[in-house]
Amino acid sequence: SGYLAGKLSKEGVASLAIDFRGMGSSLGKKEAVAFSEKEMGELRRDVQAALRYLSTVQGIDPSRMAILGTGLSSQFAALEADENPAVKALVLLSATMDEDSLAAISYRSDMPVLSIVGREDKGRFEAASQAFSRSKHFDSDFIVAQGHGTSMFSHTQGLEEKVVAWLLHNLKGIGWEREVTFQSEDGWQLRGRVRIPGE
């Protein structure tokens, strides 16, 4: 979300806010409101493309990413997170979730979920609470705010700071991890994984 970009940047976390196909500056030949059900399902490819792009940017750790999904895009964020181990945290705003996306959250027991819903989102409380309750991670959390979608950031004092702090805890604290090979004194080649805590 553009609301978080400045604060995340100050903390050393890169961010990318995208207009999905058929929306905003990514309008193209067809507006999203005219998409068929099949075309709506293709929005997941936009999430995949964004993660691929970020993984090529110098200075970004491609093994430590988070996705923030709003409304319908929350489903595609959850589905992609299920299959992409680089996604280490998931933030959902005013989420609409189907059974497949809720099941995806259940499968990723290693990934925390922050579910945020506005008091005006009465129809979305169930999806938000289901997303939170399906997560098995200790650091998953649930926030009730004012407003709807990204407007919650301008209607709820301190919400940006809470989300940034949560992301920092769940991304920067992971540190770096990579496979290593080294030899013992008597010539055995050993393999392992070195993990360097975050700053």
Short mmCIF file of C-alpha atoms in Angstrom, two decimals, residues 47-125:
data_model
loop_
_atom_site.label_atom_id
_atom_site.label_comp_id
_atom_site.label_asym_id
_atom_site.label_seq_id
_atom_site.Cartn_x
_atom_site.Cartn_y
_atom_site.Cartn_z
CA VAL A 47 0.79 -10.94 -7.79
CA GLN A 48 3.31 -13.40 -9.24
CA ALA A 49 4.67 -10.77 -11.64
CA ALA A 50 5.11 -8.27 -8.80
CA LEU A 51 7.06 -10.78 -6.69
CA ARG A 52 9.21 -11.76 -9.67
CA TYR A 53 9.98 -8.12 -10.36
CA LEU A 54 10.92 -7.40 -6.74
CA SER A 55 13.22 -10.42 -6.64
CA THR A 56 15.31 -8.85 -9.45
CA VAL A 57 15.78 -5.47 -7.74
CA GLN A 58 19.27 -5.02 -6.34
CA GLY A 59 19.36 -4.79 -2.56
CA ILE A 60 16.17 -6.80 -2.01
CA ASP A 61 16.38 -10.19 -0.32
CA PRO A 62 14.26 -12.35 -2.68
CA SER A 63 13.75 -14.98 0.01
CA ARG A 64 12.03 -12.61 2.43
CA MET A 65 8.89 -10.94 1.09
CA ALA A 66 5.42 -9.98 2.29
CA ILE A 67 2.18 -9.41 0.41
CA LEU A 68 -0.56 -6.96 1.34
CA GLY A 69 -3.89 -7.81 -0.27
CA THR A 70 -7.04 -5.68 -0.22
CA GLY A 71 -10.56 -6.92 -0.90
CA LEU A 72 -10.62 -9.51 -3.67
CA SER A 73 -6.84 -9.37 -4.16
CA SER A 74 -6.54 -10.93 -0.67
CA GLN A 75 -7.57 -14.27 -2.16
CA PHE A 76 -4.81 -14.15 -4.76
CA ALA A 77 -2.29 -13.00 -2.17
CA ALA A 78 -3.11 -16.01 0.03
CA LEU A 79 -3.01 -18.48 -2.88
CA GLU A 80 0.36 -17.18 -4.04
CA ALA A 81 1.76 -17.18 -0.50
CA ASP A 82 0.80 -20.84 -0.16
CA GLU A 83 2.99 -21.84 -3.11
CA ASN A 84 5.80 -19.30 -2.76
CA PRO A 85 8.13 -19.93 0.21
CA ALA A 86 9.68 -16.48 -0.31
CA VAL A 87 6.48 -14.96 1.11
CA LYS A 88 7.12 -14.76 4.84
CA ALA A 89 4.15 -12.61 5.94
CA LEU A 90 0.66 -11.77 4.70
CA VAL A 91 -1.41 -8.65 5.44
CA LEU A 92 -5.10 -8.67 4.51
CA LEU A 93 -7.26 -5.52 4.41
CA SER A 94 -11.05 -5.82 4.17
CA ALA A 95 -10.48 -9.30 2.79
CA THR A 96 -12.89 -11.34 0.73
CA MET A 97 -11.79 -14.96 0.98
CA ASP A 98 -13.03 -18.19 -0.56
CA GLU A 99 -12.41 -21.69 0.80
CA ASP A 100 -9.31 -22.22 -1.36
CA SER A 101 -7.62 -19.06 -0.11
CA LEU A 102 -8.51 -19.86 3.52
CA ALA A 103 -7.11 -23.36 3.07
CA ALA A 104 -3.93 -21.82 1.66
CA ILE A 105 -3.46 -19.88 4.91
CA SER A 106 -3.91 -23.12 6.88
CA TYR A 107 -1.17 -24.83 4.86
CA ARG A 108 1.45 -22.14 5.62
CA SER A 109 1.94 -22.73 9.34
CA ASP A 110 5.30 -20.90 9.08
CA MET A 111 3.71 -17.65 7.80
CA PRO A 112 1.98 -15.11 10.06
CA VAL A 113 -1.16 -13.33 8.87
CA LEU A 114 -2.29 -9.85 9.89
CA SER A 115 -6.01 -9.51 9.22
CA ILE A 116 -7.43 -5.97 9.32
CA VAL A 117 -11.10 -5.17 8.95
CA GLY A 118 -13.01 -1.89 9.30
CA ARG A 119 -16.06 -1.42 11.47
CA GLU A 120 -17.90 -0.52 8.27
CA ASP A 121 -16.91 -3.90 6.76
CA LYS A 122 -19.62 -5.86 8.53
CA GLY A 123 -19.96 -8.20 5.56
CA ARG A 124 -16.25 -8.97 5.67
CA PHE A 125 -15.78 -9.66 9.37
#
